Every structure is written in C-alpha cells, then in structure tokens.
Coordinates of C-alpha atoms and ligand atoms in Angstrom, one line a residue:
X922 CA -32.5 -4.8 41.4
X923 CA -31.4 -8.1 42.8
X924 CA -33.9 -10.9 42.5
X925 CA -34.0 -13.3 45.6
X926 CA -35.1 -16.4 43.7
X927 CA -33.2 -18.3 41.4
X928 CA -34.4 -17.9 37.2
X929 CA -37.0 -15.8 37.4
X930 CA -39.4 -17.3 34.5
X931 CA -39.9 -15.5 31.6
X932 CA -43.2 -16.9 31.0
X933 CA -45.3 -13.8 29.6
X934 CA -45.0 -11.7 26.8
X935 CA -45.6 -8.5 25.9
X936 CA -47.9 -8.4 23.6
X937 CA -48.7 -5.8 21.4
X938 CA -45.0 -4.4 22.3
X939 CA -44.2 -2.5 18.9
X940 CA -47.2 -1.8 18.0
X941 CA -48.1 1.8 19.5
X942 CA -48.7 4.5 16.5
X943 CA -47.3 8.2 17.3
X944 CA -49.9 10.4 17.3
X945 CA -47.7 13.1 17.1
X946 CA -47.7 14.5 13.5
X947 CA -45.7 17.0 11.5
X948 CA -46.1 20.4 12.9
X949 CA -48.8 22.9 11.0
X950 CA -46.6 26.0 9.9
X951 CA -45.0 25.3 13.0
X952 CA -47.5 26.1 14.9
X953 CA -48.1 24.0 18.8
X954 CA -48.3 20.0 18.3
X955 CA -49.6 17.0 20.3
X956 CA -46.8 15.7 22.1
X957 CA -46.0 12.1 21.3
X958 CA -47.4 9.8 24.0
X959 CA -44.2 7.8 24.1
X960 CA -40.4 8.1 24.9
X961 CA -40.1 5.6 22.1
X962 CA -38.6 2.9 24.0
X963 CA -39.4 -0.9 22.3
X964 CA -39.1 -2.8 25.6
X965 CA -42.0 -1.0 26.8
X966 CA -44.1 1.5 24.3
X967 CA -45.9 2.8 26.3
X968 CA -43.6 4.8 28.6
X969 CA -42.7 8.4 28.8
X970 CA -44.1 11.1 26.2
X971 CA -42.9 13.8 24.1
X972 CA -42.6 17.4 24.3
X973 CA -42.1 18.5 27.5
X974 CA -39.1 18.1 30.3
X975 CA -40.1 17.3 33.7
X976 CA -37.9 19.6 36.3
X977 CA -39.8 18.6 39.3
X978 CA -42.2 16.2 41.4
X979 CA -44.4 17.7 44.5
X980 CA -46.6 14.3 45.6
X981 CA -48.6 14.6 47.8
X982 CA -50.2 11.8 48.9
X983 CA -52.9 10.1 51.7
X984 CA -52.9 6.4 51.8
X985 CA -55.8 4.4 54.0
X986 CA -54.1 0.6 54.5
X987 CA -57.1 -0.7 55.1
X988 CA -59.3 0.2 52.5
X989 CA -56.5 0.2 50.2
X990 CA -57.3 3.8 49.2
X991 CA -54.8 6.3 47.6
X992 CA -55.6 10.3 47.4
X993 CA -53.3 12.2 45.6
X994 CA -52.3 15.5 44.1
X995 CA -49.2 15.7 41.8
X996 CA -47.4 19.3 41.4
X997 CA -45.3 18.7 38.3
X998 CA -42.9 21.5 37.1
X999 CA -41.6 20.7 33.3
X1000 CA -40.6 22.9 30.4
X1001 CA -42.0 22.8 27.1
X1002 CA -39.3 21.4 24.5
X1003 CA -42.0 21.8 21.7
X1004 CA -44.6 24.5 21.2
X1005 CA -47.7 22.2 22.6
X1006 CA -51.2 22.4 22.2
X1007 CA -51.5 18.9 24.0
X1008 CA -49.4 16.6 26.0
X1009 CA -49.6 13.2 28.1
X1010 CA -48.6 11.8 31.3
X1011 CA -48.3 8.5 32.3
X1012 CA -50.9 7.6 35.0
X1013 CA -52.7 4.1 34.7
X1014 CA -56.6 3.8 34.8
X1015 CA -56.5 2.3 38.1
X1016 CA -55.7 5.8 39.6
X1017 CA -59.4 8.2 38.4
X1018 CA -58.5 11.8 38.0
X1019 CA -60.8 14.7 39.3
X1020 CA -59.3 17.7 37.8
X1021 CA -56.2 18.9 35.9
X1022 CA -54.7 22.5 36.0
X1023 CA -52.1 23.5 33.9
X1024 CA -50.6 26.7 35.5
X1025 CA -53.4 27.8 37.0
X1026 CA -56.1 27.0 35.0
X1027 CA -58.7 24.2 34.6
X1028 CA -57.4 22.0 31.8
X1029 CA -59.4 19.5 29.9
X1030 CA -58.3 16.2 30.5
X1031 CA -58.7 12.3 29.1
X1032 CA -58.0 8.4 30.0
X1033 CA -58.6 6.4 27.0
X1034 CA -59.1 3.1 27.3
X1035 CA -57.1 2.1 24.2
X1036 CA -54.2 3.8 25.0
X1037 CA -54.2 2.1 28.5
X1038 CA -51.6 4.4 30.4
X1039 CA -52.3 8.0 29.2
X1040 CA -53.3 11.0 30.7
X1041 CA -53.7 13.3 28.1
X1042 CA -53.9 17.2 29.2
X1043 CA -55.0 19.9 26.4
X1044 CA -54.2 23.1 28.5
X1045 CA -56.8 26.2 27.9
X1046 CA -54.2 27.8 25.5
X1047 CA -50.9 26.1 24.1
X1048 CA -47.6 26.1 25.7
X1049 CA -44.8 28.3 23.7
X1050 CA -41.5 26.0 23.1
X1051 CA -39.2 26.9 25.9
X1052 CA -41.7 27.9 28.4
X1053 CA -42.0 26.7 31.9
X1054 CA -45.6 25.3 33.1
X1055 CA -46.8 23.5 36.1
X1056 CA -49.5 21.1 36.0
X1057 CA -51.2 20.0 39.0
X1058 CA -53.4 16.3 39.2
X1059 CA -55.8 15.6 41.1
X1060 CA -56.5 11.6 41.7
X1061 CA -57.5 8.8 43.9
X1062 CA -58.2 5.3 43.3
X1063 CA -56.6 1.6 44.8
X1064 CA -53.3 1.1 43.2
X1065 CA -53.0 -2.1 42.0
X1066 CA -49.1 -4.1 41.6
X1067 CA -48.2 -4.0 37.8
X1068 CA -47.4 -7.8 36.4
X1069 CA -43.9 -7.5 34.0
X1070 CA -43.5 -9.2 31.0
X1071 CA -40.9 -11.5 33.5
X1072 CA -43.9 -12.4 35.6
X1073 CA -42.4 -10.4 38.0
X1074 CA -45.3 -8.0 40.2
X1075 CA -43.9 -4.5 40.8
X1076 CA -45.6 -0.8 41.9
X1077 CA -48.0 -0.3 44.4
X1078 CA -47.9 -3.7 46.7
X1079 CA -50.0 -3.7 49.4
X1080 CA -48.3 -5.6 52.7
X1081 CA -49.9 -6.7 56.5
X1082 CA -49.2 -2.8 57.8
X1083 CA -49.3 -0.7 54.3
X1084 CA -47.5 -1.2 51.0
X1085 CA -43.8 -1.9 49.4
X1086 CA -43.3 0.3 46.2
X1087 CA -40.8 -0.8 43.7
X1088 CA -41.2 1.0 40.3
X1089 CA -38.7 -0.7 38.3
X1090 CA -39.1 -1.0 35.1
X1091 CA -43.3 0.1 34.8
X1092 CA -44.5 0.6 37.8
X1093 CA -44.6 4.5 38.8
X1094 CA -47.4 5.5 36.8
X1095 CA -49.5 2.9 38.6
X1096 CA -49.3 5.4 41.5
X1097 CA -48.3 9.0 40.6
X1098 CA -48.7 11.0 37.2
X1099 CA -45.5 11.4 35.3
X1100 CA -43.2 11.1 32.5
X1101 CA -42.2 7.8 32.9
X1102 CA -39.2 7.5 30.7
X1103 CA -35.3 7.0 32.5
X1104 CA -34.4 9.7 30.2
X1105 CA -36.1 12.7 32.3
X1106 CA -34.8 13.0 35.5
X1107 CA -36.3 15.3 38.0
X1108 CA -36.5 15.9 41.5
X1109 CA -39.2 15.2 44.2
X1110 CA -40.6 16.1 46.7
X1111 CA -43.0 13.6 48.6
X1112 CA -45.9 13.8 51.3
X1113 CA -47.7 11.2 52.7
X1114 CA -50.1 10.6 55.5
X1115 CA -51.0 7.6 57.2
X1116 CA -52.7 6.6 60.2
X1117 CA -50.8 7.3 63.3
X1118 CA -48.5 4.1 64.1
X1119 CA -48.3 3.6 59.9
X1120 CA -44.5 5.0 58.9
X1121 CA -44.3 6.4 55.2
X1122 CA -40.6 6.5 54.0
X1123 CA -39.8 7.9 51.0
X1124 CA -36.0 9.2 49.1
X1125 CA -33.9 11.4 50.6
X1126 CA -34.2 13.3 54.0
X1127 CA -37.3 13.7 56.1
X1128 CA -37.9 17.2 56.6
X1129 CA -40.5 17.0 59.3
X1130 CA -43.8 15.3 60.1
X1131 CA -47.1 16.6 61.2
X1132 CA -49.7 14.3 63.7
X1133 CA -53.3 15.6 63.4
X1134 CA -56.7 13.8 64.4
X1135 CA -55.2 10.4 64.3
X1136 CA -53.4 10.4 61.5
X1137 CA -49.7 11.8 60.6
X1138 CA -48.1 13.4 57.7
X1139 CA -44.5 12.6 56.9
X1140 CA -42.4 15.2 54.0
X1141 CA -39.4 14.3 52.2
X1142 CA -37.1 15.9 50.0
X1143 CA -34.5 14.5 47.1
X1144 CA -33.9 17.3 44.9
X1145 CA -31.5 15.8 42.6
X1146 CA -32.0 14.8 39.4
X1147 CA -33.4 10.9 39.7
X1148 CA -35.7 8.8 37.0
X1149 CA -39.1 8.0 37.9
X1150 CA -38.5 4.2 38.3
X1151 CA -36.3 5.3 40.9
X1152 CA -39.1 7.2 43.2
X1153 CA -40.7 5.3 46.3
X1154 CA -42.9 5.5 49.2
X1155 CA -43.4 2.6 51.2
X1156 CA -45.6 2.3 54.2
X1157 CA -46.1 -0.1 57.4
X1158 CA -44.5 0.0 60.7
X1159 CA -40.8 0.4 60.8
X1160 CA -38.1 0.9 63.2
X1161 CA -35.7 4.1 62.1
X1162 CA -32.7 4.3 62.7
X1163 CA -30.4 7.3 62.0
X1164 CA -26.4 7.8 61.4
X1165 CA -23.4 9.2 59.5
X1166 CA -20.6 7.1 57.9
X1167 CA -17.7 8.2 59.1
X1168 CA -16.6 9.9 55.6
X1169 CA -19.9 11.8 56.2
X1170 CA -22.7 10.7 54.5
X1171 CA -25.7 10.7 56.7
X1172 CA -28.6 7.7 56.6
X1173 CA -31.9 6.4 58.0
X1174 CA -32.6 2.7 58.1
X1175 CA -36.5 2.2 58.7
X1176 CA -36.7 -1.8 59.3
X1177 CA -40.3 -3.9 59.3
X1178 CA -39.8 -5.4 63.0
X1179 CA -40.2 -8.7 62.3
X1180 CA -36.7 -8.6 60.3
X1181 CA -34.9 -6.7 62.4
X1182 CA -32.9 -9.2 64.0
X1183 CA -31.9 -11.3 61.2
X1184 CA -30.8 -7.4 59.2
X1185 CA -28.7 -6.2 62.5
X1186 CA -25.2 -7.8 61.5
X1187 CA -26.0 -6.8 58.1
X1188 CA -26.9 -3.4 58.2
X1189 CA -23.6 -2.8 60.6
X1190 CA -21.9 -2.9 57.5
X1191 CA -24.4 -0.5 55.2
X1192 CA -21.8 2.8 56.6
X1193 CA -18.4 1.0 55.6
X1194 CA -20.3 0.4 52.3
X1195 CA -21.5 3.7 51.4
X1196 CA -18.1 5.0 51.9
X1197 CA -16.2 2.2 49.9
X1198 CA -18.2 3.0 47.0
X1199 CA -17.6 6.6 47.5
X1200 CA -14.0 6.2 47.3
X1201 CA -14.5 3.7 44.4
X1202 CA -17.0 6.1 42.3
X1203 CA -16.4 9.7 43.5
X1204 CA -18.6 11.6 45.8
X1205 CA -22.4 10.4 47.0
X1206 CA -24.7 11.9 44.3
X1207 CA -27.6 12.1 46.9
X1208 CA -28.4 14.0 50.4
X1209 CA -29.2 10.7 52.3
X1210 CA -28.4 7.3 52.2
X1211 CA -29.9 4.1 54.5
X1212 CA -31.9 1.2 53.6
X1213 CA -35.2 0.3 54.0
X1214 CA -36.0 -3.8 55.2
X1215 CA -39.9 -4.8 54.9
X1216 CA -41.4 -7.7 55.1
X1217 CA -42.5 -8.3 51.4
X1218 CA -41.7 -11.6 50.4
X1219 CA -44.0 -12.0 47.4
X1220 CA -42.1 -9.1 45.6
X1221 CA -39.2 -11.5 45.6
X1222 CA -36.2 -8.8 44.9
X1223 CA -34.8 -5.8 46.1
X1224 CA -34.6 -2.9 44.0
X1225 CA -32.2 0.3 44.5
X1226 CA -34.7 3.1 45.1
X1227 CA -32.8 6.4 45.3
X1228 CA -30.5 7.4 48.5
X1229 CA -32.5 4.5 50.3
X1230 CA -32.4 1.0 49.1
X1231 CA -35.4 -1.1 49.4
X1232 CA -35.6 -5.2 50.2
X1233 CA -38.6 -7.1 50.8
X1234 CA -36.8 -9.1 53.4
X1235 CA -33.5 -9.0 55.4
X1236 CA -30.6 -8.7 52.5
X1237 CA -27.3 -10.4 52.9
X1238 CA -24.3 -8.8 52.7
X1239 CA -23.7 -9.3 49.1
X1240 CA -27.2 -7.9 47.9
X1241 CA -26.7 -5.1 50.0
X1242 CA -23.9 -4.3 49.0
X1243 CA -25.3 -4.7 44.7
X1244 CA -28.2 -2.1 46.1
X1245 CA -25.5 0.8 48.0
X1246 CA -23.2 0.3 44.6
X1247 CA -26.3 1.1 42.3
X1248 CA -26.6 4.9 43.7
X1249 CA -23.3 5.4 42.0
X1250 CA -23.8 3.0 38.6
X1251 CA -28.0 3.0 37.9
X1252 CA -29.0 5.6 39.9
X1253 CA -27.0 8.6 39.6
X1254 CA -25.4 7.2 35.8
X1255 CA -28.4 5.3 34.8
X1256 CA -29.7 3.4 31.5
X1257 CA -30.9 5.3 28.5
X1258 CA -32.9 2.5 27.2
X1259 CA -34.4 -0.2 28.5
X1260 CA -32.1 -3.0 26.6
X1261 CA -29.0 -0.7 28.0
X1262 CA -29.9 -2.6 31.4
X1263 CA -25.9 -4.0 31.5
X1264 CA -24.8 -0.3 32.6
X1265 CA -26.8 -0.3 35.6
X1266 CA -26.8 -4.5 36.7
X1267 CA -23.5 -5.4 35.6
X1268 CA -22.0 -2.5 37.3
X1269 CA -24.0 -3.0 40.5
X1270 CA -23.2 -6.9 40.3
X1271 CA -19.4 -6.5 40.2
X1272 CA -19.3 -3.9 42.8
X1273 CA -20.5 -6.6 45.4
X1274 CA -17.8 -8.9 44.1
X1275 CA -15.7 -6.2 44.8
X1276 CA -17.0 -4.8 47.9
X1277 CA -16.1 -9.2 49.0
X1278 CA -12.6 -8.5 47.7
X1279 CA -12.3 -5.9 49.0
X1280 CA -13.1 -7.6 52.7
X1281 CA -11.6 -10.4 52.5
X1282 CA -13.5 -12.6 51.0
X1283 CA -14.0 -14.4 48.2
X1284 CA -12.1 -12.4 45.5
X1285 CA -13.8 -11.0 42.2
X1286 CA -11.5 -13.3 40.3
X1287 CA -12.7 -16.2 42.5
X1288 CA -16.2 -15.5 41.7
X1289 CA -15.2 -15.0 37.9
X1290 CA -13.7 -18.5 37.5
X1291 CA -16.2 -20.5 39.7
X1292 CA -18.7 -18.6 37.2
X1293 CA -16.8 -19.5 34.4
X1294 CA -16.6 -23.3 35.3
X1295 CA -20.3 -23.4 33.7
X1296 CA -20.9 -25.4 31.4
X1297 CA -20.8 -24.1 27.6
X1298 CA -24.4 -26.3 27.2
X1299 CA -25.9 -24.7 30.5
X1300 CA -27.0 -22.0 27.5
X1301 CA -29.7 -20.2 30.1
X1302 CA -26.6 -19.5 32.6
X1303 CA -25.0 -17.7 29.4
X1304 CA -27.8 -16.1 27.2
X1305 CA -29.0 -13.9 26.6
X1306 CA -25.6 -12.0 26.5
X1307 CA -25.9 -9.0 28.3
X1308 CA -25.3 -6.2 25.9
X1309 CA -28.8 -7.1 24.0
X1310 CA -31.7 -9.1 26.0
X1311 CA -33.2 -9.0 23.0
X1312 CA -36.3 -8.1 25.0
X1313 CA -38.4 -7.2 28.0
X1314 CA -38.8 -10.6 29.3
X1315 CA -35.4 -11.1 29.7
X1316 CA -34.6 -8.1 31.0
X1317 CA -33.5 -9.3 34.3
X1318 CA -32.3 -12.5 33.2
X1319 CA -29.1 -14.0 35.7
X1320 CA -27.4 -13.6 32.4
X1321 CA -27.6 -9.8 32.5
X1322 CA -25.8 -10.0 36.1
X1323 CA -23.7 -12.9 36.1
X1324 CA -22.1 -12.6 33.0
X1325 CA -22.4 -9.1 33.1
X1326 CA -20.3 -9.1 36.2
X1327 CA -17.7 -11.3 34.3
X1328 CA -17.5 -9.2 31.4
X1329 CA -16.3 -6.5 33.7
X1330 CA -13.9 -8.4 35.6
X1331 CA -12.5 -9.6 32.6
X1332 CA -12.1 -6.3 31.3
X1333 CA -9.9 -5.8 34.2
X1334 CA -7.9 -8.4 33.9
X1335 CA -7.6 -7.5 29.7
X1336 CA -6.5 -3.9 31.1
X1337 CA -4.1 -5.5 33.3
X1338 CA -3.7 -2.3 35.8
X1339 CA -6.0 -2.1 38.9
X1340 CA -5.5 1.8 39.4
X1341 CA -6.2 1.6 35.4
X1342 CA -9.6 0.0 35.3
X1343 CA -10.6 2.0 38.4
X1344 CA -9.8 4.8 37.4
X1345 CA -12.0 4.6 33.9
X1346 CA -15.1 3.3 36.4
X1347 CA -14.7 6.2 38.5
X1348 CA -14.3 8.9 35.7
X1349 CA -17.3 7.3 33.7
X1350 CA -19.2 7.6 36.8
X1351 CA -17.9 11.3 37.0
X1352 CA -18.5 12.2 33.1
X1353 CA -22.1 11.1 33.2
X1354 CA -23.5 12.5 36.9
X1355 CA -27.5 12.4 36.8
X1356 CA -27.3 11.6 33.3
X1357 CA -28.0 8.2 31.4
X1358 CA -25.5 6.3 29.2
X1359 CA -26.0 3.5 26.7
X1360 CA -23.9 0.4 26.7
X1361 CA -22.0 1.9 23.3
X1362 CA -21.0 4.8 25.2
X1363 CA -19.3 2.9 27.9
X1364 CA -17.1 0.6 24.8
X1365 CA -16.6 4.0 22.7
X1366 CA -15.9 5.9 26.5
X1367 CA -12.9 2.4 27.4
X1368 CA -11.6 2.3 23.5
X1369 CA -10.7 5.8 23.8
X1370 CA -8.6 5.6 27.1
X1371 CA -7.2 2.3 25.6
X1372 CA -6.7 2.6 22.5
X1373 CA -3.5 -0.3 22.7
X1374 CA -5.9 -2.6 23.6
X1375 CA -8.2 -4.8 20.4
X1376 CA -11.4 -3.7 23.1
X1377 CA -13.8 -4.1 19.6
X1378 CA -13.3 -7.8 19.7
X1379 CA -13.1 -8.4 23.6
X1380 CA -16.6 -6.3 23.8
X1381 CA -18.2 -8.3 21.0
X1382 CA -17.5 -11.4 22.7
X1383 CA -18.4 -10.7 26.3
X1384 CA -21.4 -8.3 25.5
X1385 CA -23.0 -9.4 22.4
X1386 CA -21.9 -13.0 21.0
X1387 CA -24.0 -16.0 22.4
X1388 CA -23.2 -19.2 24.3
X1389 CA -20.4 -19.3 26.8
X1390 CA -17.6 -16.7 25.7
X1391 CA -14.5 -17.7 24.5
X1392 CA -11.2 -16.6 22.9
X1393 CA -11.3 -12.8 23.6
Ligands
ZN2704 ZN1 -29.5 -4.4 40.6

C-alpha cells in the first residue's frame, strides 16, 4: 500500500479491539468442536476463524453499477484441521445470505448481530479432522466501503462507472465469504458480470468472457496461493492493454480513460520493473502481472493487489515501482500478523529506492540521508518504530515506510557487501514462497547468515527503540 496523502490521521479507534471471547471450547472426548471465530490477531479480532484451511476461492459474482447491487455465490474448497461440528466465515451483514451448502447439502446457517462479521455454518453432520469439504454461499446485498481504525475507507467503493476494491487490511469480507486471516492463502478463481461497456478485472489471467442479453461475463484465474486482503475485482470502463516483459512475464494494464495520458510515460516503465525485481527476488510468483489505473481519488492510496497492482489515480514512477516490488515482499512472502506490517512496507518502500538507484537517480543512500536529516523532535516522522505500531491505527503510519526503508538500507550499509545483503533478500524471498513471515524471523533469518555482525543491537535500535535512531 502506498498512501497518496501526506499523514494519514489516526483519528479513530478501535474500539472493543481485545475484547472478543473464543467460543471455541475444550473438545468433549474429542469429539467435533465449534471452530474459533477468530485467527486471533489483536489488531483486528475479528478476522479469520479456526478449524478449517481454505484451499480455494470460486466467486462468482453479478454487479449492477447503478443500483449498487452485488449477487454472489462463493465456492470455497478448505480442509478440516479440527474435527468440526460448526465453523465461521467472515462475511459482513451488509452482504444477506440465501442458502449455505456444505458439500452438497443444505446447511444451517447464522449472522448475529453481536458478532458483527460472522457467518457461522453448522453442516448437516460434522466434518472429520483432515477431511476435505466444499461449502458453497449464496448472497446479495450493496457492499458498503469499510472505515479503518486510520480513517482510512477500504472494500467495496463504488466509483462514476462501477467500483475500486482494495481489501487491505478488513475489507474482503465486506464483499465475499471467507477466512479472512493473511495466514490462509488460497487460490481464486473470479467471475463477474457487468453490463456491457462495464470492464471487471480481477488477479491473474483472463480466461475468456461471455456477452449475453446486454450484459457480459468476464473469468479470471490466479491459482496460487494468495491472502484474502490480496483478492480484487474492480469494475468501470477501462482501456487494456496487453504485453510480455522481455524476461517473459506476461501483463494486462486496464486504465480508467480519463488517466491514461498522465499513466503512459509511467506505465512504459511497469515491464523493466517487473523484470528488475525478478532478478532482485528470484522468479515472478504469479501467472500475470500489469496494473490497474482508476479514477478513485477518495481511496487516497494504492494498494498491491495480487499479479495486478491497483491505484486510484495515475502513480508515479516511485509508487509504481513500491506496488511491482510488493508481489515479491507482501504478496508472495507476506505478514503473519498484522503488527508484522514492516516485512511487507519496508521491503516494498526500499525496493523503489532501489529500483531509483538502480536508474539513475537519486540513490538509496541519498534518500537514506536526506531522511535522516529529520529532526530528532519531528517524533511523528520517527514513531512509531516500525517493528511494533503498537496498534491498528498506526498501521500505515509514514513511520512504518520511511524509517522502515532506512532500517533496511542501513542494514546494508552495517553488512558492508552489496552481493551480501542481496543475496539474504533474495534467499528470504526464496525460503518463504507463498508463506508469511514475522519480523523475528527476518532478524533470527540475517543473525544467522551474519553471525560477525552485533545485528541484536542494530535491530533493536532501528526496529523497536523510539525517537530518531542513533548509535547502532
Ligand atoms: Zn506498500
């Protein structure tokens, strides 16, 4: 995510934010349990559930701009990691369900009001541990944007010709049923149909589309492993554009008209990206690449939306080049938590100052010490310090990228060797493909490969201590 205005205020807060009970209890003689209706994540409690292991996503989806109207059905394969006599999903109460099968048959289902975000499915007979099952949702309702603990709006946001959808960090399940925690990647598979001259674009490759009495139906496919927050499909009328980099990755731009000519110098660059980041992180996780430009200025960032990056207005270089890095360092090795948010934003934030070294430009030691010329009592430049935002309202604070940035490039300059520190970024990326990594892991995964080096105290300063670092 990059945010295009400066500070965004953290004005709300969450309230209520540890106060969700698990329902789950000890198991009866081991017999099948109520899977817990959380992944257990404090920054946001009410996200993901217990019990089960999401494999795959089939959406398939009807959108009405005008009346705002969504119709969908959800195809979700998973595998039992309990024995279960009950399970959620996430799926807000904006979205009303019809009917719930799970494998077949009708399953009784339930949206309490108190638990705000649960879709809680008992299944005509319980689910042996280990077992595959495939639950299919029926739904339809007006999706409604979600309003962050940062102020920030995110989801389903409705636009002139049909609606941006950014999910990061709550805002899937205010569109499609699923487990929304990072931690359980799956892949998808996405259908939507608009009116004819309406564009859907979704992740990965379009496999084909279907025009029918007025309206058209556009499939996509990503089938690799991806979190939730990472899942889109935005509609209005776009331009699409298709290509292959010329190490071979192939992409489709789609671009809202009315930014096309301010994106065209920009988006020249979007293949020589792709494959600089390949040959800085190892090979392209995904089967597509591109980016999508609408005109969305009230969502006021851009967020890296898997194989296909999404801006709400024409990017510059430098934030397109934050988004293309993230498919490598967020997308494909992404957070495991919530306060782990470093692994994907500082990453992503020193690959553009890398991608400018890299071209020419301004150096990522340039950008380091004009950062560093901040003031020691500019404390909202500095804090919080990016290993801990200490919570959901500062999740995306310019702290996280900036300094988060700096501790990186310091770190390269502590490890003295360039082929050295790219190296260990390029086999992190490689040890943790589709997976999700804390920011321990990446100071235990650097203290092993150097062990010379006093990393404990360099880490505790640039990640953790507050107020301007100094004396690493
Ligand atoms: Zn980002």
């Amino acid at each position: 995510m990059t945010a295009n205005w400066a500070g965004r205020a953290a004005t709300v807060v969450l309230a209520g934010a540890t106060s969700v009970a698990l329902l789950a209890g000890p198991a009866l003689a081991a017999g099948p349990v109520v899977g817990a209706p959380t992944a257990g994540d404090p920054y946001f409690p009410l996200q993901g559930n217990g019990g089960y292991d999401v494999g795959h996503y089939g959406l398939t989806l009807d959108y009405r701009p005008g009346s705002g109207q969504l119709t969908g059905m959800a195809t979700i394969d998973a595998t039992a990691t309990q024995s279960l006599r009950r399970f959620d999903l996430d799926l807000r109460r904006t979205m009303t369900v019809s009917s719930v099968t799970v494998d077949g048959r009708r399953a009784a289902f339930a949206q309490p009001a108190d638990l705000r975000q649960e879709l809680v499915i008992t299944p005509a007979a319980p689910l042996a541990k280990g077992a595959g099952f495939t639950v299919v949702v029926r739904y339809s309702g007006m999706p409604r944007p979600v309003t962050d603990p940062d102020g920030s709006i995110e989801g389903w946001v409705p636009t002139e010709d049909g609606a941006f959808v950014v999910n990061e960090p709550q805002g899937s399940p205010s569109w499609y049923p699923c487990n929304d925690t990072p931690r359980d990647k799956a892949g998808f598979d996405i259908t939507m149909t608009v009116p004819d001259g309406v564009t859907a674009v979704a992740n990965g490759v379009l496999v084909d589309t279907v025009t029918a009495g007025g309206r058209t139906t556009y499939r996509w496919s990503q089938p690799r492993p991806m979190s939730t927050y990472l899942a889109f499909v935005t509609t209005g009328v776009f331009r699409i554009s298709t290509g292959t980099t010329p190490a071979g990755i192939p992409y489709l731009n789609a671009v809202d008209p009315s930014q096309a000519a301010k994106s065209r110098p920009v988006l020249a660059k979007l293949p020589a990206m792709f494959d600089f980041f390949q040959s800085l992180y190892g090979k392209y996780p995904w089967n597509s690449g591109g980016a999508l430009v609408d005109n969305a200025p009230e969502v006021g960032y851009a967020l890296e939306t898997v194989t296909r990056p999404e801006f709400d207005r024409a990017p510059d270089e430098l934030t397109l080049a934050h988004e293309i890095a993230h498919q490598w360092v967020g997308d494909d090795v992404t957070l495991a938590r919530w306060r782990d948010i470093w692994i994907n934003e500082g990453f992503a934030e020193w690959s553009s100052w890398y991608w400018s070294e890299h071209t020419g430009q301004a150096t990522a030691q340039q950008i380091f010490q004009r950062l560093y010329a901040t003031p020691a009592k500019d404390t909202g430049f500095w804090n919080p310090p990016p290993g801990n935002p200490g919570s959901a309202a500062d999740l995306f604070a310019g702290s996280i990228y900036d300094r988060g940035a700096m501790t990186l490039q310091a770190l390269r300059v502590e490890i003295g060797d360039d082929s050295a520190f790219l190296g260990l970024l390029h086999d992190w990326v490689q040890a943790h493909r589709y997976g999700n990594a804390t920011v321990d892991d990446f100071v235990t995964f650097t203290e092993k490969r150097f062990p010379q080096l006093d990393l404990a105290h360099f880490f505790s300063v640039w990640l953790y201590q507050p107020g301007k670092p100094t004396g690493w």
